[in-house]
């Protein structure tokens, strides 16, 4: 049943103030509980849900921002059990689809959407394909789709053989180890070792190529046992759309291309536009995340109109100026706690659990812990992921002024550009429901974040810190963490006391 927005009623003067105090995550501290053997850090699960029938191995998502989420970081995050949201905004549909395909190709037991070449493909084209797609092994098929060979970068010289064609350097079919369609993944992995080249083409009875198994995927499985994969063993990834009517077709194409989740991206999700979008895209058969909202009414509106998860947060991002420009929003700790209560209330009434995704307001692993304790099922972050090597922006070196021994000096630091979707650089008119770019209201800033290195190095450490928090609070999982942990509001002095104040050389 479609739920209509509530009719606005005039408020009495005494009703104009909610009685709530807008608070942030860093204003709170968690009180420890007894750590038992079953809540030892080794036994703490970070699994959560993004919908009633889809789990995440870790409660982290990267935001749908051009400076944050691309195919590389989506692949890296999914390997650790989280999920990225590929942005729409000002991104052409073709680029968003290519990014999506790159993620879905990266990890799979049986890769079905493999890129092939023909015997007459010029070898110089392979170099371009390697650069574009990020891999260097291609099955060779004839016009009927039958496998006739395999070409790898080791079989030709990039400059000396540039004028040759694939048939002159490929490994012919009779010298390949192949698998028959229907073979198990375990058997396929065993046969890969026989091949000596780390690739096993899978063909059917007619000799047509059906899929390919790569040794690298077997290796990745051992390195990343908690990778977030779909039923075809492909990495999971979400894709953003706007509430604009023309994005209904974008949504369909994204789902056809393999998007596991659709995120309807709007700065204010409590609207008729969001309702109409939900009604349409829910028919596509994948979980749909809607938002952003900050109160009970907004949550109920989205949940009752079919949202599988609700995104919470307005004006809480580090580069978001919505509260200053429009005086709209809510402190993120208050918003999450209010929506968590609404979620539990809705669960009791309907029997349907609608997860909430906290979007913004996080600066540290301590903030992450408080956000989860306040009731967030998933944490969506931009700045946190923007500084990683895998984010789509370019690594730069900047000279920054610092105060040292009473004197101003400059030091060189590595940084990556970071900008908001409502910044002058992005002007994401579709997300902010502003039809005229010339009159775009700026609600975001742009700048730089410090370069942190690889996600693969830092994310496991931060997850370990979160597991340590749950362990110290006597909790085995995130649901227990929300239900049992106690929070205490800190004074300014307490916050200062909890920080470091040593002199660093």
mmCIF file with all atom_site columns, C-alpha atoms in Angstrom, residues 253-464:
data_model
loop_
_atom_site.group_PDB
_atom_site.id
_atom_site.type_symbol
_atom_site.label_atom_id
_atom_site.label_alt_id
_atom_site.label_comp_id
_atom_site.label_asym_id
_atom_site.label_entity_id
_atom_site.label_seq_id
_atom_site.pdbx_PDB_ins_code
_atom_site.Cartn_x
_atom_site.Cartn_y
_atom_site.Cartn_z
_atom_site.occupancy
_atom_site.B_iso_or_equiv
_atom_site.pdbx_formal_charge
_atom_site.auth_seq_id
_atom_site.auth_comp_id
_atom_site.auth_asym_id
_atom_site.auth_atom_id
_atom_site.pdbx_PDB_model_num
ATOM 1   C CA . UNK A 1 253 ? 19.994 -1.028 -16.839 1.00 0.00 ? 253 UNK A CA 1
ATOM 2   C CA . UNK A 1 254 ? 21.994 -1.121 -13.602 1.00 0.00 ? 254 UNK A CA 1
ATOM 3   C CA . UNK A 1 255 ? 20.027 -4.105 -12.324 1.00 0.00 ? 255 UNK A CA 1
ATOM 4   C CA . UNK A 1 256 ? 20.346 -5.868 -15.685 1.00 0.00 ? 256 UNK A CA 1
ATOM 5   C CA . UNK A 1 257 ? 24.102 -5.283 -15.435 1.00 0.00 ? 257 UNK A CA 1
ATOM 6   C CA . UNK A 1 258 ? 24.280 -6.926 -12.005 1.00 0.00 ? 258 UNK A CA 1
ATOM 7   C CA . UNK A 1 259 ? 23.734 -4.212 -9.381  1.00 0.00 ? 259 UNK A CA 1
ATOM 8   C CA . UNK A 1 260 ? 22.943 -5.970 -6.105  1.00 0.00 ? 260 UNK A CA 1
ATOM 9   C CA . UNK A 1 261 ? 21.352 -2.957 -4.394  1.00 0.00 ? 261 UNK A CA 1
ATOM 10  C CA . UNK A 1 262 ? 19.885 0.326  -5.634  1.00 0.00 ? 262 UNK A CA 1
ATOM 11  C CA . UNK A 1 263 ? 20.405 3.433  -3.500  1.00 0.00 ? 263 UNK A CA 1
ATOM 12  C CA . UNK A 1 264 ? 17.968 6.244  -4.265  1.00 0.00 ? 264 UNK A CA 1
ATOM 13  C CA . UNK A 1 265 ? 20.188 9.227  -3.600  1.00 0.00 ? 265 UNK A CA 1
ATOM 14  C CA . UNK A 1 266 ? 18.436 12.390 -2.401  1.00 0.00 ? 266 UNK A CA 1
ATOM 15  C CA . UNK A 1 267 ? 19.512 15.010 0.096   1.00 0.00 ? 267 UNK A CA 1
ATOM 16  C CA . UNK A 1 268 ? 15.968 15.003 1.550   1.00 0.00 ? 268 UNK A CA 1
ATOM 17  C CA . UNK A 1 269 ? 14.239 11.653 1.226   1.00 0.00 ? 269 UNK A CA 1
ATOM 18  C CA . UNK A 1 270 ? 10.915 12.603 2.811   1.00 0.00 ? 270 UNK A CA 1
ATOM 19  C CA . UNK A 1 271 ? 9.202  13.593 -0.433  1.00 0.00 ? 271 UNK A CA 1
ATOM 20  C CA . UNK A 1 272 ? 6.618  12.583 -2.996  1.00 0.00 ? 272 UNK A CA 1
ATOM 21  C CA . UNK A 1 273 ? 9.453  12.181 -5.506  1.00 0.00 ? 273 UNK A CA 1
ATOM 22  C CA . UNK A 1 274 ? 11.047 9.520  -3.321  1.00 0.00 ? 274 UNK A CA 1
ATOM 23  C CA . UNK A 1 275 ? 7.719  7.743  -2.851  1.00 0.00 ? 275 UNK A CA 1
ATOM 24  C CA . UNK A 1 276 ? 7.101  7.598  -6.603  1.00 0.00 ? 276 UNK A CA 1
ATOM 25  C CA . UNK A 1 277 ? 10.632 6.347  -7.236  1.00 0.00 ? 277 UNK A CA 1
ATOM 26  C CA . UNK A 1 278 ? 10.286 3.598  -4.632  1.00 0.00 ? 278 UNK A CA 1
ATOM 27  C CA . UNK A 1 279 ? 7.024  2.390  -6.131  1.00 0.00 ? 279 UNK A CA 1
ATOM 28  C CA . UNK A 1 280 ? 8.676  2.061  -9.545  1.00 0.00 ? 280 UNK A CA 1
ATOM 29  C CA . UNK A 1 281 ? 12.125 0.645  -8.771  1.00 0.00 ? 281 UNK A CA 1
ATOM 30  C CA . UNK A 1 282 ? 10.900 -1.884 -6.197  1.00 0.00 ? 282 UNK A CA 1
ATOM 31  C CA . UNK A 1 283 ? 9.525  -3.811 -9.189  1.00 0.00 ? 283 UNK A CA 1
ATOM 32  C CA . UNK A 1 284 ? 13.095 -4.561 -10.331 1.00 0.00 ? 284 UNK A CA 1
ATOM 33  C CA . UNK A 1 285 ? 13.586 -7.219 -7.672  1.00 0.00 ? 285 UNK A CA 1
ATOM 34  C CA . UNK A 1 286 ? 16.664 -5.969 -5.791  1.00 0.00 ? 286 UNK A CA 1
ATOM 35  C CA . UNK A 1 287 ? 16.870 -4.294 -2.353  1.00 0.00 ? 287 UNK A CA 1
ATOM 36  C CA . UNK A 1 288 ? 16.286 -0.543 -2.480  1.00 0.00 ? 288 UNK A CA 1
ATOM 37  C CA . UNK A 1 289 ? 17.811 1.907  0.008   1.00 0.00 ? 289 UNK A CA 1
ATOM 38  C CA . UNK A 1 290 ? 16.045 5.253  0.419   1.00 0.00 ? 290 UNK A CA 1
ATOM 39  C CA . UNK A 1 291 ? 16.895 8.463  2.256   1.00 0.00 ? 291 UNK A CA 1
ATOM 40  C CA . UNK A 1 292 ? 18.018 10.711 3.688   1.00 0.00 ? 292 UNK A CA 1
ATOM 41  C CA . UNK A 1 293 ? 15.736 11.411 6.659   1.00 0.00 ? 293 UNK A CA 1
ATOM 42  C CA . UNK A 1 294 ? 16.277 12.354 10.303  1.00 0.00 ? 294 UNK A CA 1
ATOM 43  C CA . UNK A 1 295 ? 13.025 11.679 12.173  1.00 0.00 ? 295 UNK A CA 1
ATOM 44  C CA . UNK A 1 296 ? 10.395 9.044  12.911  1.00 0.00 ? 296 UNK A CA 1
ATOM 45  C CA . UNK A 1 297 ? 7.908  10.345 10.348  1.00 0.00 ? 297 UNK A CA 1
ATOM 46  C CA . UNK A 1 298 ? 10.519 10.213 7.601   1.00 0.00 ? 298 UNK A CA 1
ATOM 47  C CA . UNK A 1 299 ? 11.468 6.646  8.519   1.00 0.00 ? 299 UNK A CA 1
ATOM 48  C CA . UNK A 1 300 ? 7.853  5.471  8.614   1.00 0.00 ? 300 UNK A CA 1
ATOM 49  C CA . UNK A 1 301 ? 7.120  7.122  5.292   1.00 0.00 ? 301 UNK A CA 1
ATOM 50  C CA . UNK A 1 302 ? 9.996  5.335  3.550   1.00 0.00 ? 302 UNK A CA 1
ATOM 51  C CA . UNK A 1 303 ? 9.473  1.977  5.259   1.00 0.00 ? 303 UNK A CA 1
ATOM 52  C CA . UNK A 1 304 ? 5.754  1.939  4.488   1.00 0.00 ? 304 UNK A CA 1
ATOM 53  C CA . UNK A 1 305 ? 6.481  2.752  0.845   1.00 0.00 ? 305 UNK A CA 1
ATOM 54  C CA . UNK A 1 306 ? 8.740  -0.268 0.498   1.00 0.00 ? 306 UNK A CA 1
ATOM 55  C CA . UNK A 1 307 ? 12.264 0.875  1.350   1.00 0.00 ? 307 UNK A CA 1
ATOM 56  C CA . UNK A 1 308 ? 14.414 -2.119 2.306   1.00 0.00 ? 308 UNK A CA 1
ATOM 57  C CA . UNK A 1 309 ? 16.766 0.129  4.293   1.00 0.00 ? 309 UNK A CA 1
ATOM 58  C CA . UNK A 1 310 ? 16.650 3.785  5.293   1.00 0.00 ? 310 UNK A CA 1
ATOM 59  C CA . UNK A 1 311 ? 19.561 6.204  5.152   1.00 0.00 ? 311 UNK A CA 1
ATOM 60  C CA . UNK A 1 312 ? 19.745 8.719  8.005   1.00 0.00 ? 312 UNK A CA 1
ATOM 61  C CA . UNK A 1 313 ? 21.625 12.002 8.089   1.00 0.00 ? 313 UNK A CA 1
ATOM 62  C CA . UNK A 1 314 ? 21.196 15.564 6.821   1.00 0.00 ? 314 UNK A CA 1
ATOM 63  C CA . UNK A 1 315 ? 24.049 18.021 7.167   1.00 0.00 ? 315 UNK A CA 1
ATOM 64  C CA . UNK A 1 316 ? 26.325 15.699 9.161   1.00 0.00 ? 316 UNK A CA 1
ATOM 65  C CA . UNK A 1 317 ? 29.018 15.090 6.528   1.00 0.00 ? 317 UNK A CA 1
ATOM 66  C CA . UNK A 1 318 ? 32.444 16.669 6.995   1.00 0.00 ? 318 UNK A CA 1
ATOM 67  C CA . UNK A 1 319 ? 32.115 18.685 3.758   1.00 0.00 ? 319 UNK A CA 1
ATOM 68  C CA . UNK A 1 320 ? 28.367 19.333 4.048   1.00 0.00 ? 320 UNK A CA 1
ATOM 69  C CA . UNK A 1 321 ? 27.169 22.875 4.822   1.00 0.00 ? 321 UNK A CA 1
ATOM 70  C CA . UNK A 1 322 ? 23.410 22.226 4.672   1.00 0.00 ? 322 UNK A CA 1
ATOM 71  C CA . UNK A 1 323 ? 22.856 23.144 8.323   1.00 0.00 ? 323 UNK A CA 1
ATOM 72  C CA . UNK A 1 324 ? 24.726 26.396 7.955   1.00 0.00 ? 324 UNK A CA 1
ATOM 73  C CA . UNK A 1 325 ? 23.123 27.322 4.616   1.00 0.00 ? 325 UNK A CA 1
ATOM 74  C CA . UNK A 1 326 ? 19.553 26.094 5.152   1.00 0.00 ? 326 UNK A CA 1
ATOM 75  C CA . UNK A 1 327 ? 19.337 25.369 8.909   1.00 0.00 ? 327 UNK A CA 1
ATOM 76  C CA . UNK A 1 328 ? 18.053 21.897 8.003   1.00 0.00 ? 328 UNK A CA 1
ATOM 77  C CA . UNK A 1 329 ? 19.186 18.669 9.634   1.00 0.00 ? 329 UNK A CA 1
ATOM 78  C CA . UNK A 1 330 ? 19.789 17.077 13.002  1.00 0.00 ? 330 UNK A CA 1
ATOM 79  C CA . UNK A 1 331 ? 22.733 16.009 15.128  1.00 0.00 ? 331 UNK A CA 1
ATOM 80  C CA . UNK A 1 332 ? 23.683 12.571 13.839  1.00 0.00 ? 332 UNK A CA 1
ATOM 81  C CA . UNK A 1 333 ? 23.656 10.773 17.199  1.00 0.00 ? 333 UNK A CA 1
ATOM 82  C CA . UNK A 1 334 ? 20.159 12.071 17.903  1.00 0.00 ? 334 UNK A CA 1
ATOM 83  C CA . UNK A 1 335 ? 18.937 11.245 14.398  1.00 0.00 ? 335 UNK A CA 1
ATOM 84  C CA . UNK A 1 336 ? 20.242 7.669  14.535  1.00 0.00 ? 336 UNK A CA 1
ATOM 85  C CA . UNK A 1 337 ? 18.816 7.007  17.995  1.00 0.00 ? 337 UNK A CA 1
ATOM 86  C CA . UNK A 1 338 ? 15.398 8.385  16.994  1.00 0.00 ? 338 UNK A CA 1
ATOM 87  C CA . UNK A 1 339 ? 15.310 6.265  13.843  1.00 0.00 ? 339 UNK A CA 1
ATOM 88  C CA . UNK A 1 340 ? 16.488 3.193  15.741  1.00 0.00 ? 340 UNK A CA 1
ATOM 89  C CA . UNK A 1 341 ? 13.491 3.549  18.044  1.00 0.00 ? 341 UNK A CA 1
ATOM 90  C CA . UNK A 1 342 ? 11.245 3.976  15.000  1.00 0.00 ? 342 UNK A CA 1
ATOM 91  C CA . UNK A 1 343 ? 12.774 0.848  13.446  1.00 0.00 ? 343 UNK A CA 1
ATOM 92  C CA . UNK A 1 344 ? 12.045 -1.243 16.551  1.00 0.00 ? 344 UNK A CA 1
ATOM 93  C CA . UNK A 1 345 ? 8.515  0.155  16.733  1.00 0.00 ? 345 UNK A CA 1
ATOM 94  C CA . UNK A 1 346 ? 7.916  -0.663 13.059  1.00 0.00 ? 346 UNK A CA 1
ATOM 95  C CA . UNK A 1 347 ? 9.318  -4.176 13.545  1.00 0.00 ? 347 UNK A CA 1
ATOM 96  C CA . UNK A 1 348 ? 6.915  -4.829 16.428  1.00 0.00 ? 348 UNK A CA 1
ATOM 97  C CA . UNK A 1 349 ? 3.947  -3.615 14.365  1.00 0.00 ? 349 UNK A CA 1
ATOM 98  C CA . UNK A 1 350 ? 4.736  -5.116 10.958  1.00 0.00 ? 350 UNK A CA 1
ATOM 99  C CA . UNK A 1 351 ? 7.172  -7.949 11.606  1.00 0.00 ? 351 UNK A CA 1
ATOM 100 C CA . UNK A 1 352 ? 9.536  -6.366 9.037   1.00 0.00 ? 352 UNK A CA 1
ATOM 101 C CA . UNK A 1 353 ? 13.015 -5.236 10.051  1.00 0.00 ? 353 UNK A CA 1
ATOM 102 C CA . UNK A 1 354 ? 14.158 -2.205 8.055   1.00 0.00 ? 354 UNK A CA 1
ATOM 103 C CA . UNK A 1 355 ? 17.869 -1.506 8.692   1.00 0.00 ? 355 UNK A CA 1
ATOM 104 C CA . UNK A 1 356 ? 19.092 2.058  9.106   1.00 0.00 ? 356 UNK A CA 1
ATOM 105 C CA . UNK A 1 357 ? 22.272 3.346  7.503   1.00 0.00 ? 357 UNK A CA 1
ATOM 106 C CA . UNK A 1 358 ? 24.031 6.196  9.291   1.00 0.00 ? 358 UNK A CA 1
ATOM 107 C CA . UNK A 1 359 ? 25.344 8.544  6.604   1.00 0.00 ? 359 UNK A CA 1
ATOM 108 C CA . UNK A 1 360 ? 27.899 11.063 7.869   1.00 0.00 ? 360 UNK A CA 1
ATOM 109 C CA . UNK A 1 361 ? 29.206 12.408 11.160  1.00 0.00 ? 361 UNK A CA 1
ATOM 110 C CA . UNK A 1 362 ? 32.046 9.907  11.641  1.00 0.00 ? 362 UNK A CA 1
ATOM 111 C CA . UNK A 1 363 ? 35.657 10.959 12.215  1.00 0.00 ? 363 UNK A CA 1
ATOM 112 C CA . UNK A 1 364 ? 37.176 7.982  14.050  1.00 0.00 ? 364 UNK A CA 1
ATOM 113 C CA . UNK A 1 365 ? 36.687 4.344  15.018  1.00 0.00 ? 365 UNK A CA 1
ATOM 114 C CA . UNK A 1 366 ? 35.321 5.677  18.298  1.00 0.00 ? 366 UNK A CA 1
ATOM 115 C CA . UNK A 1 367 ? 32.588 7.487  16.369  1.00 0.00 ? 367 UNK A CA 1
ATOM 116 C CA . UNK A 1 368 ? 31.898 4.263  14.460  1.00 0.00 ? 368 UNK A CA 1
ATOM 117 C CA . UNK A 1 369 ? 31.419 2.394  17.727  1.00 0.00 ? 369 UNK A CA 1
ATOM 118 C CA . UNK A 1 370 ? 29.054 5.030  19.142  1.00 0.00 ? 370 UNK A CA 1
ATOM 119 C CA . UNK A 1 371 ? 27.049 5.097  15.888  1.00 0.00 ? 371 UNK A CA 1
ATOM 120 C CA . UNK A 1 372 ? 26.567 1.323  16.032  1.00 0.00 ? 372 UNK A CA 1
ATOM 121 C CA . UNK A 1 373 ? 25.710 1.431  19.732  1.00 0.00 ? 373 UNK A CA 1
ATOM 122 C CA . UNK A 1 374 ? 23.172 4.184  19.047  1.00 0.00 ? 374 UNK A CA 1
ATOM 123 C CA . UNK A 1 375 ? 21.375 1.861  16.662  1.00 0.00 ? 375 UNK A CA 1
ATOM 124 C CA . UNK A 1 376 ? 22.896 2.092  13.183  1.00 0.00 ? 376 UNK A CA 1
ATOM 125 C CA . UNK A 1 377 ? 22.953 -1.191 11.275  1.00 0.00 ? 377 UNK A CA 1
ATOM 126 C CA . UNK A 1 378 ? 25.401 0.112  8.670   1.00 0.00 ? 378 UNK A CA 1
ATOM 127 C CA . UNK A 1 379 ? 27.800 3.058  8.513   1.00 0.00 ? 379 UNK A CA 1
ATOM 128 C CA . UNK A 1 380 ? 28.107 4.965  5.238   1.00 0.00 ? 380 UNK A CA 1
ATOM 129 C CA . UNK A 1 381 ? 31.230 7.106  5.034   1.00 0.00 ? 381 UNK A CA 1
ATOM 130 C CA . UNK A 1 382 ? 32.850 9.403  2.509   1.00 0.00 ? 382 UNK A CA 1
ATOM 131 C CA . UNK A 1 383 ? 35.886 11.080 4.045   1.00 0.00 ? 383 UNK A CA 1
ATOM 132 C CA . UNK A 1 384 ? 37.061 7.839  5.658   1.00 0.00 ? 384 UNK A CA 1
ATOM 133 C CA . UNK A 1 385 ? 37.312 6.101  2.274   1.00 0.00 ? 385 UNK A CA 1
ATOM 134 C CA . UNK A 1 386 ? 38.410 9.152  0.243   1.00 0.00 ? 386 UNK A CA 1
ATOM 135 C CA . UNK A 1 387 ? 41.933 9.044  1.682   1.00 0.00 ? 387 UNK A CA 1
ATOM 136 C CA . UNK A 1 388 ? 42.662 5.479  0.627   1.00 0.00 ? 388 UNK A CA 1
ATOM 137 C CA . UNK A 1 389 ? 44.855 4.591  -2.323  1.00 0.00 ? 389 UNK A CA 1
ATOM 138 C CA . UNK A 1 390 ? 41.891 2.819  -3.922  1.00 0.00 ? 390 UNK A CA 1
ATOM 139 C CA . UNK A 1 391 ? 39.646 5.905  -4.080  1.00 0.00 ? 391 UNK A CA 1
ATOM 140 C CA . UNK A 1 392 ? 39.215 7.291  -7.628  1.00 0.00 ? 392 UNK A CA 1
ATOM 141 C CA . UNK A 1 393 ? 40.993 10.627 -7.135  1.00 0.00 ? 393 UNK A CA 1
ATOM 142 C CA . UNK A 1 394 ? 44.606 11.447 -7.937  1.00 0.00 ? 394 UNK A CA 1
ATOM 143 C CA . UNK A 1 395 ? 47.340 11.353 -5.286  1.00 0.00 ? 395 UNK A CA 1
ATOM 144 C CA . UNK A 1 396 ? 48.838 14.836 -4.843  1.00 0.00 ? 396 UNK A CA 1
ATOM 145 C CA . UNK A 1 397 ? 51.595 16.410 -2.773  1.00 0.00 ? 397 UNK A CA 1
ATOM 146 C CA . UNK A 1 398 ? 50.786 19.709 -1.051  1.00 0.00 ? 398 UNK A CA 1
ATOM 147 C CA . UNK A 1 399 ? 52.761 22.042 1.176   1.00 0.00 ? 399 UNK A CA 1
ATOM 148 C CA . UNK A 1 400 ? 50.785 22.809 4.313   1.00 0.00 ? 400 UNK A CA 1
ATOM 149 C CA . UNK A 1 401 ? 51.592 25.414 6.986   1.00 0.00 ? 401 UNK A CA 1
ATOM 150 C CA . UNK A 1 402 ? 52.159 24.030 10.504  1.00 0.00 ? 402 UNK A CA 1
ATOM 151 C CA . UNK A 1 403 ? 53.065 25.665 13.802  1.00 0.00 ? 403 UNK A CA 1
ATOM 152 C CA . UNK A 1 404 ? 56.317 24.211 15.158  1.00 0.00 ? 404 UNK A CA 1
ATOM 153 C CA . UNK A 1 405 ? 58.118 25.557 18.248  1.00 0.00 ? 405 UNK A CA 1
ATOM 154 C CA . UNK A 1 406 ? 56.222 28.819 17.976  1.00 0.00 ? 406 UNK A CA 1
ATOM 155 C CA . UNK A 1 407 ? 57.113 29.359 14.331  1.00 0.00 ? 407 UNK A CA 1
ATOM 156 C CA . UNK A 1 408 ? 55.120 28.758 11.171  1.00 0.00 ? 408 UNK A CA 1
ATOM 157 C CA . UNK A 1 409 ? 56.742 26.420 8.694   1.00 0.00 ? 409 UNK A CA 1
ATOM 158 C CA . UNK A 1 410 ? 55.630 24.335 5.728   1.00 0.00 ? 410 UNK A CA 1
ATOM 159 C CA . UNK A 1 411 ? 55.722 20.564 5.339   1.00 0.00 ? 411 UNK A CA 1
ATOM 160 C CA . UNK A 1 412 ? 54.982 18.384 2.338   1.00 0.00 ? 412 UNK A CA 1
ATOM 161 C CA . UNK A 1 413 ? 52.116 15.929 2.776   1.00 0.00 ? 413 UNK A CA 1
ATOM 162 C CA . UNK A 1 414 ? 50.385 13.471 0.465   1.00 0.00 ? 414 UNK A CA 1
ATOM 163 C CA . UNK A 1 415 ? 46.702 14.243 -0.048  1.00 0.00 ? 415 UNK A CA 1
ATOM 164 C CA . UNK A 1 416 ? 43.752 13.277 -2.224  1.00 0.00 ? 416 UNK A CA 1
ATOM 165 C CA . UNK A 1 417 ? 41.058 15.693 -3.453  1.00 0.00 ? 417 UNK A CA 1
ATOM 166 C CA . UNK A 1 418 ? 37.695 15.461 -1.701  1.00 0.00 ? 418 UNK A CA 1
ATOM 167 C CA . UNK A 1 419 ? 34.498 17.312 -2.493  1.00 0.00 ? 419 UNK A CA 1
ATOM 168 C CA . UNK A 1 420 ? 30.840 17.108 -1.581  1.00 0.00 ? 420 UNK A CA 1
ATOM 169 C CA . UNK A 1 421 ? 28.061 16.347 -4.032  1.00 0.00 ? 421 UNK A CA 1
ATOM 170 C CA . UNK A 1 422 ? 26.599 19.809 -3.328  1.00 0.00 ? 422 UNK A CA 1
ATOM 171 C CA . UNK A 1 423 ? 29.934 21.593 -3.683  1.00 0.00 ? 423 UNK A CA 1
ATOM 172 C CA . UNK A 1 424 ? 30.716 24.027 -6.518  1.00 0.00 ? 424 UNK A CA 1
ATOM 173 C CA . UNK A 1 425 ? 32.851 21.325 -8.152  1.00 0.00 ? 425 UNK A CA 1
ATOM 174 C CA . UNK A 1 426 ? 30.127 18.653 -8.230  1.00 0.00 ? 426 UNK A CA 1
ATOM 175 C CA . UNK A 1 427 ? 26.868 20.615 -8.463  1.00 0.00 ? 427 UNK A CA 1
ATOM 176 C CA . UNK A 1 428 ? 24.885 17.392 -8.288  1.00 0.00 ? 428 UNK A CA 1
ATOM 177 C CA . UNK A 1 429 ? 21.578 19.018 -9.220  1.00 0.00 ? 429 UNK A CA 1
ATOM 178 C CA . UNK A 1 430 ? 19.833 15.646 -9.469  1.00 0.00 ? 430 UNK A CA 1
ATOM 179 C CA . UNK A 1 431 ? 20.564 14.651 -5.866  1.00 0.00 ? 431 UNK A CA 1
ATOM 180 C CA . UNK A 1 432 ? 19.552 18.023 -4.471  1.00 0.00 ? 432 UNK A CA 1
ATOM 181 C CA . UNK A 1 433 ? 16.394 18.375 -6.597  1.00 0.00 ? 433 UNK A CA 1
ATOM 182 C CA . UNK A 1 434 ? 17.554 21.636 -8.145  1.00 0.00 ? 434 UNK A CA 1
ATOM 183 C CA . UNK A 1 435 ? 16.661 21.796 -11.807 1.00 0.00 ? 435 UNK A CA 1
ATOM 184 C CA . UNK A 1 436 ? 18.655 24.887 -12.764 1.00 0.00 ? 436 UNK A CA 1
ATOM 185 C CA . UNK A 1 437 ? 22.461 24.565 -12.341 1.00 0.00 ? 437 UNK A CA 1
ATOM 186 C CA . UNK A 1 438 ? 22.792 28.340 -12.698 1.00 0.00 ? 438 UNK A CA 1
ATOM 187 C CA . UNK A 1 439 ? 20.826 28.865 -9.494  1.00 0.00 ? 439 UNK A CA 1
ATOM 188 C CA . UNK A 1 440 ? 22.342 25.908 -7.641  1.00 0.00 ? 440 UNK A CA 1
ATOM 189 C CA . UNK A 1 441 ? 22.418 26.432 -3.868  1.00 0.00 ? 441 UNK A CA 1
ATOM 190 C CA . UNK A 1 442 ? 25.855 25.431 -2.600  1.00 0.00 ? 442 UNK A CA 1
ATOM 191 C CA . UNK A 1 443 ? 25.519 23.044 0.359   1.00 0.00 ? 443 UNK A CA 1
ATOM 192 C CA . UNK A 1 444 ? 28.998 21.513 0.319   1.00 0.00 ? 444 UNK A CA 1
ATOM 193 C CA . UNK A 1 445 ? 32.693 22.271 0.201   1.00 0.00 ? 445 UNK A CA 1
ATOM 194 C CA . UNK A 1 446 ? 35.774 20.921 -1.533  1.00 0.00 ? 446 UNK A CA 1
ATOM 195 C CA . UNK A 1 447 ? 39.312 20.406 -0.341  1.00 0.00 ? 447 UNK A CA 1
ATOM 196 C CA . UNK A 1 448 ? 41.735 17.592 0.462   1.00 0.00 ? 448 UNK A CA 1
ATOM 197 C CA . UNK A 1 449 ? 42.052 14.657 2.829   1.00 0.00 ? 449 UNK A CA 1
ATOM 198 C CA . UNK A 1 450 ? 45.312 13.138 4.015   1.00 0.00 ? 450 UNK A CA 1
ATOM 199 C CA . UNK A 1 451 ? 46.451 10.123 2.037   1.00 0.00 ? 451 UNK A CA 1
ATOM 200 C CA . UNK A 1 452 ? 46.261 6.997  4.221   1.00 0.00 ? 452 UNK A CA 1
ATOM 201 C CA . UNK A 1 453 ? 47.685 4.277  1.979   1.00 0.00 ? 453 UNK A CA 1
ATOM 202 C CA . UNK A 1 454 ? 45.899 1.098  1.023   1.00 0.00 ? 454 UNK A CA 1
ATOM 203 C CA . UNK A 1 455 ? 42.477 0.135  2.323   1.00 0.00 ? 455 UNK A CA 1
ATOM 204 C CA . UNK A 1 456 ? 43.755 -3.434 2.635   1.00 0.00 ? 456 UNK A CA 1
ATOM 205 C CA . UNK A 1 457 ? 46.225 -2.289 5.295   1.00 0.00 ? 457 UNK A CA 1
ATOM 206 C CA . UNK A 1 458 ? 44.072 0.068  7.350   1.00 0.00 ? 458 UNK A CA 1
ATOM 207 C CA . UNK A 1 459 ? 40.556 -1.390 7.214   1.00 0.00 ? 459 UNK A CA 1
ATOM 208 C CA . UNK A 1 460 ? 41.415 -4.663 9.042   1.00 0.00 ? 460 UNK A CA 1
ATOM 209 C CA . UNK A 1 461 ? 43.036 -2.646 11.835  1.00 0.00 ? 461 UNK A CA 1
ATOM 210 C CA . UNK A 1 462 ? 39.972 -0.424 12.243  1.00 0.00 ? 462 UNK A CA 1
ATOM 211 C CA . UNK A 1 463 ? 37.642 -3.434 12.190  1.00 0.00 ? 463 UNK A CA 1
ATOM 212 C CA . UNK A 1 464 ? 39.781 -5.004 14.897  1.00 0.00 ? 464 UNK A CA 1
#
